[in-house]
Short mmCIF file of C-alpha atoms and ligand atoms in Angstrom, two decimals:
data_model
loop_
_atom_site.label_atom_id
_atom_site.label_comp_id
_atom_site.label_asym_id
_atom_site.label_seq_id
_atom_site.Cartn_x
_atom_site.Cartn_y
_atom_site.Cartn_z
CA UNK G 878 -3.06 -15.65 35.77
CA UNK G 879 -3.44 -16.33 32.05
CA UNK G 880 -3.11 -12.85 30.52
CA UNK G 881 -0.89 -12.71 27.44
CA UNK G 882 0.17 -9.55 25.63
CA UNK G 883 1.03 -9.77 21.93
CA UNK G 884 3.30 -6.91 20.97
CA UNK G 885 5.16 -5.87 17.81
CA UNK G 886 8.93 -5.62 18.24
CA UNK G 887 9.75 -3.42 15.22
CA UNK G 888 7.99 -0.58 13.37
CA UNK G 889 4.62 -2.34 13.08
CA UNK G 890 3.32 -4.82 10.50
CA UNK G 891 5.21 -7.71 12.08
CA UNK G 892 2.21 -10.02 11.57
CA UNK G 893 0.40 -9.37 14.88
CA UNK G 894 -3.02 -9.98 13.29
CA UNK G 895 -2.05 -13.45 12.16
CA UNK G 896 -0.37 -14.25 15.48
CA UNK G 897 -3.42 -13.16 17.47
CA UNK G 898 -5.70 -15.17 15.20
CA UNK G 899 -3.53 -18.26 15.76
CA UNK G 900 -3.25 -17.83 19.53
CA UNK G 901 -6.95 -16.92 19.82
CA UNK G 902 -7.85 -20.55 19.16
CA UNK G 903 -7.54 -21.01 22.93
CA UNK G 904 -8.56 -17.52 24.07
CA UNK G 905 -11.76 -16.45 25.79
CA UNK G 906 -11.13 -12.73 25.29
CA UNK G 907 -9.13 -10.73 22.75
CA UNK G 908 -8.76 -7.08 23.66
CA UNK G 909 -7.20 -4.20 21.73
CA UNK G 910 -5.65 -1.62 24.04
CA UNK G 911 -4.13 1.19 21.97
CA UNK G 912 -4.15 2.96 18.65
CA UNK G 913 -6.99 3.17 16.19
CA UNK G 914 -7.51 2.71 12.49
CA UNK G 915 -3.85 3.45 11.82
CA UNK G 916 -3.48 -0.29 12.46
CA UNK G 917 -4.04 -2.81 9.69
CA UNK G 918 -4.00 -6.40 10.91
CA UNK G 919 -4.22 -9.10 8.24
CA UNK G 920 -5.70 -12.57 8.69
CA UNK G 921 -5.72 -15.25 6.03
CA UNK G 922 -8.02 -18.19 6.58
CA UNK G 923 -8.69 -20.81 3.90
CA UNK G 924 -7.62 -18.44 1.16
CA UNK G 925 -9.76 -15.58 2.45
CA UNK G 926 -7.84 -12.41 3.37
CA UNK G 927 -9.30 -10.03 5.94
CA UNK G 928 -7.85 -6.81 7.29
CA UNK G 929 -9.02 -5.47 10.66
CA UNK G 930 -8.29 -1.86 11.58
CA UNK G 931 -10.28 -1.48 14.77
CA UNK G 932 -11.88 -4.82 15.51
CA UNK G 933 -9.76 -7.37 17.38
CA UNK G 934 -8.17 -10.20 15.41
CA UNK G 935 -9.93 -12.81 17.55
CA UNK G 936 -13.20 -12.23 15.74
CA UNK G 937 -12.89 -15.29 13.50
CA UNK G 938 -12.77 -17.57 16.54
CA UNK G 939 -16.43 -18.07 17.34
CA UNK G 940 -15.96 -18.67 21.09
CA UNK G 941 -13.94 -15.51 21.64
CA UNK G 942 -15.33 -12.27 23.05
CA UNK G 943 -13.66 -9.26 21.44
CA UNK G 944 -13.13 -6.03 23.30
CA UNK G 945 -11.96 -2.50 22.47
CA UNK G 946 -10.18 -0.90 25.40
CA UNK G 947 -10.22 2.63 26.79
CA UNK G 948 -6.76 3.36 25.39
CA UNK G 949 -8.06 3.29 21.84
CA UNK G 950 -9.20 6.13 19.60
CA UNK G 951 -12.15 5.20 17.40
CA UNK G 952 -13.63 6.86 14.35
CA UNK G 953 -17.36 6.02 14.67
CA UNK G 954 -17.85 5.86 10.91
CA UNK G 955 -14.90 3.50 10.37
CA UNK G 956 -16.00 1.38 13.32
CA UNK G 957 -19.59 1.03 12.13
CA UNK G 958 -18.40 0.21 8.59
CA UNK G 959 -16.02 -2.43 9.88
CA UNK G 960 -18.75 -3.94 12.05
CA UNK G 961 -21.09 -4.07 9.05
CA UNK G 962 -18.43 -5.71 6.91
CA UNK G 963 -17.84 -8.34 9.58
CA UNK G 964 -21.57 -9.02 9.80
CA UNK G 965 -21.78 -9.38 6.01
CA UNK G 966 -19.13 -12.08 6.32
CA UNK G 967 -21.40 -13.94 8.69
CA UNK G 968 -19.61 -12.92 11.89
CA UNK G 969 -22.20 -12.48 14.61
CA UNK G 970 -21.20 -9.54 16.82
CA UNK G 971 -24.10 -9.65 19.25
CA UNK G 972 -22.72 -10.47 22.68
CA UNK G 973 -19.25 -10.95 21.21
CA UNK G 974 -18.12 -7.35 20.84
CA UNK G 975 -17.76 -4.89 23.71
CA UNK G 976 -16.49 -1.34 23.25
CA UNK G 977 -15.16 0.61 26.21
CA UNK G 978 -17.31 3.66 26.79
CA UNK G 979 -14.05 5.40 27.77
CA UNK G 980 -12.39 5.04 24.37
CA UNK G 981 -12.04 8.34 22.55
CA UNK G 982 -13.64 9.51 19.34
CA UNK G 983 -11.61 10.40 16.23
CA UNK G 984 -13.54 13.01 14.25
CA UNK G 985 -13.34 14.43 10.74
CA UNK G 986 -11.62 17.45 12.25
CA UNK G 987 -8.79 15.32 13.60
CA UNK G 988 -8.25 13.84 10.16
CA UNK G 989 -8.20 17.26 8.51
CA UNK G 990 -5.66 18.53 11.05
CA UNK G 991 -3.51 15.41 10.55
CA UNK G 992 -3.59 16.00 6.78
CA UNK G 993 -2.69 19.68 7.08
CA UNK G 994 0.29 18.97 9.30
CA UNK G 995 1.53 16.32 6.93
CA UNK G 996 1.75 18.93 4.18
CA UNK G 997 4.08 21.08 6.25
CA UNK G 998 7.62 20.93 7.50
CA UNK G 999 7.69 18.40 10.30
CA UNK G 1000 5.65 15.80 8.41
CA UNK G 1001 6.39 12.29 9.64
CA UNK G 1002 4.39 10.19 7.17
CA UNK G 1003 1.35 9.41 9.32
CA UNK G 1004 -1.50 7.21 8.16
CA UNK G 1005 -3.72 10.35 7.98
CA UNK G 1006 -6.28 8.69 10.23
CA UNK G 1007 -6.40 11.60 12.69
CA UNK G 1008 -4.62 9.61 15.39
CA UNK G 1009 -2.22 12.29 16.69
CA UNK G 1010 -4.81 15.08 16.95
CA UNK G 1011 -7.31 12.73 18.65
CA UNK G 1012 -4.79 11.69 21.32
CA UNK G 1013 -3.85 15.34 21.76
CA UNK G 1014 -7.47 16.23 22.51
CA UNK G 1015 -7.68 13.32 24.92
CA UNK G 1016 -4.56 14.47 26.79
CA UNK G 1017 -5.69 18.08 26.88
CA UNK G 1018 -9.14 17.08 28.19
CA UNK G 1019 -11.00 18.45 25.20
CA UNK G 1020 -11.76 15.07 23.65
CA UNK G 1021 -14.99 13.14 23.34
CA UNK G 1022 -15.44 9.72 24.89
CA UNK G 1023 -17.43 7.25 22.88
CA UNK G 1024 -19.78 6.72 25.84
CA UNK G 1025 -20.73 10.41 25.65
CA UNK G 1026 -21.89 10.18 22.03
CA UNK G 1027 -25.48 9.94 23.20
CA UNK G 1028 -25.31 13.24 25.06
CA UNK G 1029 -26.18 15.93 22.52
CA UNK G 1030 -24.88 18.84 24.58
CA UNK G 1031 -21.49 17.23 25.27
CA UNK G 1032 -21.10 16.21 21.62
CA UNK G 1033 -21.94 19.68 20.30
CA UNK G 1034 -19.60 21.40 22.72
CA UNK G 1035 -16.69 19.07 21.93
CA UNK G 1036 -17.25 19.24 18.16
CA UNK G 1037 -17.42 23.03 18.14
CA UNK G 1038 -14.05 23.19 19.91
CA UNK G 1039 -12.48 20.74 17.46
CA UNK G 1040 -13.93 22.66 14.51
CA UNK G 1041 -12.43 25.93 15.78
CA UNK G 1042 -9.06 24.28 16.27
CA UNK G 1043 -9.11 22.89 12.74
CA UNK G 1044 -9.77 26.40 11.42
CA UNK G 1045 -6.92 27.77 13.51
CA UNK G 1046 -4.61 25.11 12.00
CA UNK G 1047 -5.42 26.44 8.54
CA UNK G 1048 -8.42 24.38 7.40
CA UNK G 1049 -10.89 26.21 5.18
CA UNK G 1050 -14.56 26.31 6.15
CA UNK G 1051 -15.50 24.71 2.85
CA UNK G 1052 -13.57 21.51 3.62
CA UNK G 1053 -15.07 21.14 7.09
CA UNK G 1054 -18.45 19.70 7.87
CA UNK G 1055 -20.39 22.00 10.21
CA UNK G 1056 -20.40 20.86 13.85
CA UNK G 1057 -24.21 20.78 13.94
CA UNK G 1058 -24.34 18.49 10.96
CA UNK G 1059 -21.65 16.20 12.39
CA UNK G 1060 -23.51 16.12 15.70
CA UNK G 1061 -26.62 14.91 13.85
CA UNK G 1062 -24.63 12.13 12.19
CA UNK G 1063 -23.19 11.16 15.57
CA UNK G 1064 -26.72 10.71 16.95
CA UNK G 1065 -27.16 7.91 14.47
CA UNK G 1066 -23.78 6.34 15.32
CA UNK G 1067 -24.55 6.65 19.02
CA UNK G 1068 -27.71 4.60 18.55
CA UNK G 1069 -25.95 1.95 16.53
CA UNK G 1070 -23.01 1.64 18.92
CA UNK G 1071 -25.00 1.86 22.16
CA UNK G 1072 -25.73 -1.90 22.41
CA UNK G 1073 -22.01 -2.64 22.26
CA UNK G 1074 -20.76 -0.19 24.87
CA UNK G 1075 -19.61 -1.62 28.17
CA UNK G 1076 -17.06 -1.68 30.95
CA UNK G 1077 -14.15 -3.48 29.34
CA UNK G 1078 -11.90 -3.06 32.36
CA UNK G 1079 -14.35 -4.84 34.63
CA UNK G 1080 -15.06 -7.61 32.09
CA UNK G 1081 -11.37 -8.39 31.65
CA UNK G 1082 -10.75 -8.26 35.38
CA UNK G 1083 -13.60 -10.65 36.06
CA UNK G 1084 -12.45 -12.93 33.25
CA UNK G 1085 -8.95 -13.15 34.70
CA UNK G 1086 -10.26 -13.86 38.19
CA UNK G 1087 -12.34 -16.71 36.75
CA UNK G 1088 -9.23 -18.12 35.07
CA UNK G 1089 -10.16 -17.23 31.50
CA UNK G 1090 -7.53 -16.81 28.79
CA UNK G 1091 -7.11 -13.18 27.82
CA UNK G 1092 -5.06 -12.01 24.83
CA UNK G 1093 -4.12 -8.35 24.75
CA UNK G 1094 -3.63 -7.41 21.08
CA UNK G 1095 -0.98 -4.76 20.53
CA UNK G 1096 -0.99 -2.36 17.62
CA UNK G 1097 1.89 -0.58 15.89
CA UNK G 1098 5.28 -1.62 17.26
CA UNK G 1099 7.92 -0.92 19.87
CA UNK G 1100 9.88 1.57 17.77
CA UNK G 1101 6.68 3.56 17.11
CA UNK G 1102 6.02 3.97 20.84
CA UNK G 1103 5.52 7.58 21.92
CA UNK G 1104 8.01 7.33 24.76
CA UNK G 1105 10.53 4.70 23.65
CA UNK G 1106 10.31 4.73 19.85
CA UNK G 1107 12.26 6.72 17.26
CA UNK G 1108 10.79 10.04 18.41
CA UNK G 1109 9.40 12.18 16.79
CA UNK G 1110 8.80 9.59 14.04
CA UNK G 1111 6.36 7.64 16.19
CA UNK G 1112 2.66 7.27 16.75
CA UNK G 1113 0.85 9.19 19.48
CA UNK G 1114 0.10 6.33 21.83
CA UNK G 1115 1.96 3.87 23.98
CA UNK G 1116 2.53 0.66 22.10
CA UNK G 1117 4.61 -1.30 24.63
CA UNK G 1118 3.33 -4.34 26.54
CA UNK G 1119 2.78 -2.27 29.70
CA UNK G 1120 0.20 -0.19 27.82
CA UNK G 1121 -2.02 -3.27 27.79
CA UNK G 1122 -2.72 -2.55 31.47
CA UNK G 1123 -3.30 1.19 31.19
CA UNK G 1124 -5.21 0.81 27.93
CA UNK G 1125 -7.64 -1.73 29.36
CA UNK G 1126 -7.72 -0.78 33.02
CA UNK G 1127 -6.13 -3.76 34.78
CA UNK G 1128 -3.13 -4.00 37.08
CA UNK G 1129 0.32 -5.23 36.01
CA UNK G 1130 -0.36 -8.59 37.65
CA UNK G 1131 -2.89 -9.27 34.88
CA UNK G 1132 -0.05 -10.03 32.48
CA UNK G 1133 1.69 -13.35 32.85
CA UNK G 1134 3.42 -13.57 29.47
CA UNK G 1135 4.51 -11.25 26.69
CA UNK G 1136 4.69 -12.65 23.17
CA UNK G 1137 6.98 -10.52 21.01
CA UNK G 1138 6.19 -10.68 17.31
CA UNK G 1139 9.26 -10.34 15.12
CA UNK G 1140 9.42 -10.26 11.34
CA UNK G 1141 12.72 -11.97 10.48
CA UNK G 1142 13.74 -8.94 8.46
CA UNK G 1143 12.63 -5.33 9.04
CA UNK G 1144 10.10 -2.98 7.44
CA UNK G 1145 8.90 0.52 8.12
CA UNK G 1146 6.21 2.75 6.59
CA UNK G 1147 6.47 6.48 6.91
CA UNK G 1148 9.51 8.62 7.59
CA UNK G 1149 12.22 8.31 10.21
CA UNK G 1150 15.50 6.54 10.90
CA UNK G 1151 15.94 2.93 9.81
CA UNK G 1152 19.54 1.79 10.40
CA UNK G 1153 19.35 -1.51 8.52
CA UNK G 1154 17.36 -0.22 5.53
CA UNK G 1155 18.42 -2.01 2.33
CA UNK G 1156 18.63 -0.40 -1.07
CA UNK G 1157 18.01 -1.11 -4.75
CA UNK G 1158 17.31 -4.67 -5.86
CA UNK G 1159 17.44 -6.02 -2.29
CA UNK G 1160 14.46 -3.86 -1.30
CA UNK G 1161 12.53 -4.82 -4.41
CA UNK G 1162 13.11 -8.48 -3.65
CA UNK G 1163 11.98 -8.31 -0.03
CA UNK G 1164 8.99 -6.15 -0.94
CA UNK G 1165 7.89 -8.47 -3.73
CA UNK G 1166 8.40 -11.74 -1.86
CA UNK G 1167 6.97 -10.37 1.38
CA UNK G 1168 4.12 -8.40 -0.30
CA UNK G 1169 5.29 -5.39 1.70
CA UNK G 1170 2.57 -2.85 1.03
CA UNK G 1171 0.70 -1.15 3.89
CA UNK G 1172 -2.50 -2.92 4.99
CA UNK G 1173 -4.00 0.47 5.89
CA UNK G 1174 -2.65 2.93 3.33
CA UNK G 1175 -1.29 0.66 0.57
CA UNK G 1176 2.04 2.52 0.75
CA UNK G 1177 5.11 0.47 -0.25
CA UNK G 1178 6.94 -0.43 2.94
CA UNK G 1179 10.62 0.39 3.32
CA UNK G 1180 12.54 -2.88 3.72
CA UNK G 1181 15.79 -3.94 5.33
CA UNK G 1182 17.55 -6.54 7.43
CA UNK G 1183 17.17 -7.94 10.92
CA UNK G 1184 18.47 -5.50 13.51
CA UNK G 1185 19.65 -7.29 16.65
CA UNK G 1186 20.43 -4.16 18.71
CA UNK G 1187 16.88 -2.94 18.05
CA UNK G 1188 15.54 -6.40 18.91
CA UNK G 1189 17.46 -6.64 22.20
CA UNK G 1190 16.08 -3.22 23.13
CA UNK G 1191 12.52 -4.22 22.19
CA UNK G 1192 12.78 -7.43 24.21
CA UNK G 1193 13.96 -5.46 27.23
CA UNK G 1194 11.45 -2.60 27.20
CA UNK G 1195 8.54 -4.99 26.71
CA UNK G 1196 9.72 -7.74 29.06
CA UNK G 1197 9.22 -10.27 26.27
CA UNK G 1198 8.95 -13.83 27.57
CA UNK G 1199 8.62 -15.63 24.23
CA UNK G 1200 9.07 -14.86 20.56
CA UNK G 1201 6.79 -15.55 17.59
CA UNK G 1202 8.79 -15.14 14.38
CA UNK G 1203 7.05 -14.36 11.10
CA UNK G 1204 7.83 -14.45 7.38
CA UNK G 1205 10.75 -16.89 7.52
CA UNK G 1206 9.63 -18.13 4.08
CA UNK G 1207 10.33 -14.68 2.59
CA UNK G 1208 14.09 -14.94 3.16
CA UNK G 1209 14.40 -18.16 1.11
CA UNK G 1210 16.62 -18.02 -1.94
CA UNK G 1211 19.28 -15.74 -0.46
CA UNK G 1212 22.80 -17.12 -0.34
CA UNK G 1213 23.77 -14.88 2.56
CA UNK G 1214 21.54 -12.91 4.91
CA UNK G 1215 22.98 -9.71 6.38
CA UNK G 1216 22.08 -9.15 10.03
CA UNK G 1217 23.03 -6.16 12.17
CA UNK G 1218 24.73 -7.52 15.30
CA UNK G 1219 25.70 -4.18 16.85
CA UNK G 1220 25.88 -0.44 16.18
CA UNK G 1221 28.93 1.76 15.83
CA UNK G 1222 28.13 4.98 17.70
CA UNK G 1223 30.73 7.72 18.01
CA UNK G 1224 33.61 5.25 17.85
CA UNK G 1225 32.02 2.74 20.26
CA UNK G 1226 30.26 -0.53 19.56
CA UNK G 1227 26.87 -0.77 21.30
CA UNK G 1228 24.49 -3.70 21.68
CA UNK G 1229 21.17 -1.85 21.93
CA UNK G 1230 19.31 1.22 20.71
CA UNK G 1231 21.13 4.13 22.37
CA UNK G 1232 19.41 6.66 24.57
CA UNK G 1233 18.91 10.30 23.51
CA UNK G 1234 20.71 12.54 22.56
CA UNK G 1235 22.23 9.90 20.24
CA UNK G 1236 19.63 9.31 17.58
CA UNK G 1237 19.00 6.14 15.60
CA UNK G 1238 19.99 7.93 12.41
CA UNK G 1239 23.50 8.44 13.84
CA UNK G 1240 24.27 4.76 14.31
CA UNK G 1241 26.17 2.62 11.82
CA UNK G 1242 25.12 -1.04 11.88
CA UNK G 1243 27.82 -3.66 12.11
CA UNK G 1244 26.74 -6.50 9.82
CA UNK G 1245 27.40 -10.20 9.94
CA UNK G 1246 26.40 -12.44 7.02
CA UNK G 1247 24.48 -15.51 8.05
CA UNK G 1248 24.16 -18.49 5.69
CA UNK G 1249 20.92 -18.47 3.70
CA UNK G 1250 18.93 -21.38 2.29
CA UNK G 1251 17.76 -22.09 -1.23
CA UNK G 1252 14.41 -23.83 -1.04
CA UNK G 1253 11.70 -23.76 1.54
CA UNK G 1254 9.19 -26.62 1.85
CA UNK G 1255 5.71 -25.71 0.54
CA UNK G 1256 3.83 -26.87 3.57
CA UNK G 1257 6.18 -27.57 6.48
CA UNK G 1258 4.44 -29.42 9.30
CA UNK G 1259 7.16 -29.13 11.91
CA UNK G 1260 10.25 -27.11 12.73
CA UNK G 1261 12.35 -30.13 11.72
CA UNK G 1262 11.04 -29.84 8.15
CA UNK G 1263 12.80 -26.48 7.71
CA UNK G 1264 16.19 -26.14 6.02
CA UNK G 1265 19.13 -26.42 8.41
CA UNK G 1266 20.25 -22.83 7.81
CA UNK G 1267 16.72 -21.55 8.56
CA UNK G 1268 16.70 -23.49 11.84
CA UNK G 1269 20.09 -22.00 12.70
CA UNK G 1270 18.80 -18.48 11.88
CA UNK G 1271 16.00 -19.00 14.41
CA UNK G 1272 18.36 -20.44 17.03
CA UNK G 1273 20.70 -17.49 16.58
CA UNK G 1274 17.83 -15.10 17.39
CA UNK G 1275 17.16 -17.09 20.56
CA UNK G 1276 20.81 -16.93 21.60
CA UNK G 1277 21.06 -13.20 20.88
CA UNK G 1278 17.97 -12.34 22.92
CA UNK G 1279 17.99 -15.05 25.56
CA UNK G 1280 14.28 -15.54 24.85
CA UNK G 1281 12.79 -18.79 23.48
CA UNK G 1282 11.12 -18.82 20.07
CA UNK G 1283 7.81 -20.66 20.51
CA UNK G 1284 6.43 -20.45 16.96
CA UNK G 1285 7.59 -19.60 13.48
CA UNK G 1286 5.18 -18.41 10.82
CA UNK G 1287 6.03 -19.71 7.36
CA UNK G 1288 3.29 -18.17 5.20
CA UNK G 1289 0.32 -15.81 5.52
CA UNK G 1290 -2.31 -18.49 6.18
CA UNK G 1291 -3.46 -19.31 9.70
CA UNK G 1292 -2.28 -22.90 9.20
CA UNK G 1293 1.22 -21.94 8.16
CA UNK G 1294 2.82 -22.05 11.59
CA UNK G 1295 5.29 -24.45 13.14
CA UNK G 1296 5.96 -24.89 16.84
CA UNK G 1297 9.58 -24.71 17.98
CA UNK G 1298 10.83 -27.08 20.63
CA UNK G 1299 13.09 -25.71 23.35
CA UNK G 1300 16.85 -25.97 22.73
P1 GDP S 2707 0.26 -6.52 11.56
O1 GDP S 2707 -0.06 -5.08 11.39
O2 GDP S 2707 1.38 -6.73 12.52
O3 GDP S 2707 -0.93 -7.37 11.88
O4 GDP S 2707 0.82 -7.02 10.13
P2 GDP S 2707 0.16 -6.70 8.70
O5 GDP S 2707 -1.08 -7.51 8.55
O6 GDP S 2707 0.06 -5.23 8.47
O7 GDP S 2707 1.32 -7.20 7.75
C1 GDP S 2707 1.78 -8.53 7.78
C2 GDP S 2707 1.64 -9.11 6.38
O8 GDP S 2707 2.40 -10.30 6.29
C3 GDP S 2707 0.23 -9.51 6.02
O9 GDP S 2707 0.04 -9.34 4.64
C4 GDP S 2707 0.18 -11.00 6.39
O10 GDP S 2707 -0.80 -11.72 5.64
C5 GDP S 2707 1.57 -11.43 5.99
N1 GDP S 2707 2.15 -12.54 6.73
C6 GDP S 2707 2.04 -12.82 8.07
N2 GDP S 2707 2.84 -13.87 8.39
C7 GDP S 2707 3.45 -14.25 7.25
C8 GDP S 2707 4.40 -15.27 6.94
O11 GDP S 2707 4.88 -16.02 7.80
N3 GDP S 2707 4.82 -15.35 5.64
C9 GDP S 2707 4.36 -14.53 4.66
N4 GDP S 2707 4.83 -14.68 3.43
N5 GDP S 2707 3.45 -13.57 4.92
C10 GDP S 2707 3.01 -13.43 6.19
P1 IMO S 2708 0.00 -1.96 12.70
O1 IMO S 2708 -0.83 -2.16 13.94
C1 IMO S 2708 3.02 0.35 10.59
C2 IMO S 2708 3.25 4.65 11.55
C3 IMO S 2708 2.92 5.57 10.40
C4 IMO S 2708 3.82 6.76 10.75
C5 IMO S 2708 3.70 6.80 12.27
C6 IMO S 2708 2.67 7.79 12.81
O2 IMO S 2708 -0.69 -2.39 11.45
O3 IMO S 2708 1.36 -2.56 12.88
P2 IMO S 2708 -0.01 7.74 12.89
O4 IMO S 2708 -1.01 7.64 11.80
O5 IMO S 2708 -0.07 6.66 13.91
O6 IMO S 2708 0.03 9.10 13.53
O7 IMO S 2708 1.43 7.59 12.14
O8 IMO S 2708 3.35 5.50 12.68
N1 IMO S 2708 2.20 3.62 11.85
C7 IMO S 2708 2.29 2.33 11.49
N2 IMO S 2708 3.22 1.69 10.75
N3 IMO S 2708 2.00 -0.34 11.15
C8 IMO S 2708 1.09 0.30 11.91
O9 IMO S 2708 0.13 -0.36 12.60
C9 IMO S 2708 1.19 1.70 12.08
N4 IMO S 2708 0.45 2.63 12.74
C10 IMO S 2708 1.09 3.79 12.61
O10 IMO S 2708 3.26 5.01 9.16
O11 IMO S 2708 5.13 6.46 10.42
MG1 MG S 2709 -0.28 -3.66 9.88
#
């Protein structure tokens, strides 16, 4: 059954948008299953750069139907704006975009609560998109499903509750839009979104039964997962490959392969532990060469080296069957490349992210220096065109994980990808 999950193996921003765009050439469906507009997925096609926050990265492939699953949280305003922007670019959404009526709504109140919490002790550096408070309302059964936007009574009741909770969290009345006014705005959004609402679970199921190619597009990354990430410095949803099933509404048998996307160094936005974080000029270099600024918030990303214990863990918890490496070009020009091959934890050497109560900020990476390479070809056409040391870097990742690398991305553009032949 041809269902493929694309999942980030680090702290997000691994290049999932580009990878999905590349793989979507042969896909019938691309479906997002978790997160919301905290995601920023970048596509570069013929010099044009596009960032999707809510819409799936398959949208530039004309034959592909794009779906938003029930596991997502959607701000109606952001969604409508993004749909309008896509239409302005000549992307026809009619019949190509389906939004699960079960996805939840992110409201102004969620964003205000997110912002207030980020000003207090316990801030984690969120994207301020209201993600945590929206998932909280979903879990506590006080949320609003997007399919209920047309029901005035349900909307008013839900918004009044959210408004009261925002006040209780310390928001002032003057900064909050009145629930009645917001409900009126939502009537308009409900009308505009109505034609796109549908049963995503059933569509994907039927597609798989008919033998169609389905790509499940992950958001965020493994180490931001609510259950298995660097808690509490995580997002509020499940980001692992298994969440593709619960976030869309299909059984585990729907997934036949899991493509893990790995940036060949590491970045993180927001607070929290980062064992292989670099410092000083090394960070500046990676950030400049890799253009490491958030696609959603514009924040400079923290930068550091490849972390093999974190990678082995990510491969295991996602059941990764193949790797798609990104940004190999960015490492060019380094004589030596430090890579963490293990962690020292309380006098022991461990091979993977340890389990609580040992925290990631208590581990000490053990580094090995791998040979770097000076120049990188401008437009490599095949894996053989890459410098020998770059090829060896890729092969080392395969040996360390036991998972084959299928593709390496060597620049931001859709065309800048080389296939890797099996060892
Ligand atoms: P995502 O959230 O995982 O989709 O990743 P982002 O779009 O937030 O960040 C990845 C960034 O790296 C974007 O600016 C991409 O255009 C860029 N990018 C992707 N692959 C490559 C690559 O192989 N080389 C370089 N130099 N940039 C890349
Ligand atoms: P993509 O899909 C990188 C991070 C935030 C913060 C934490 C919680 O583009 O890879 P949230 O707003 O979700 O409550 O923030 O998670 N974060 C991301 N970091 N890429 C993302 O998405 C992220 N989505 C959330 O920076 O540390
Ligand atoms: Mg991103």
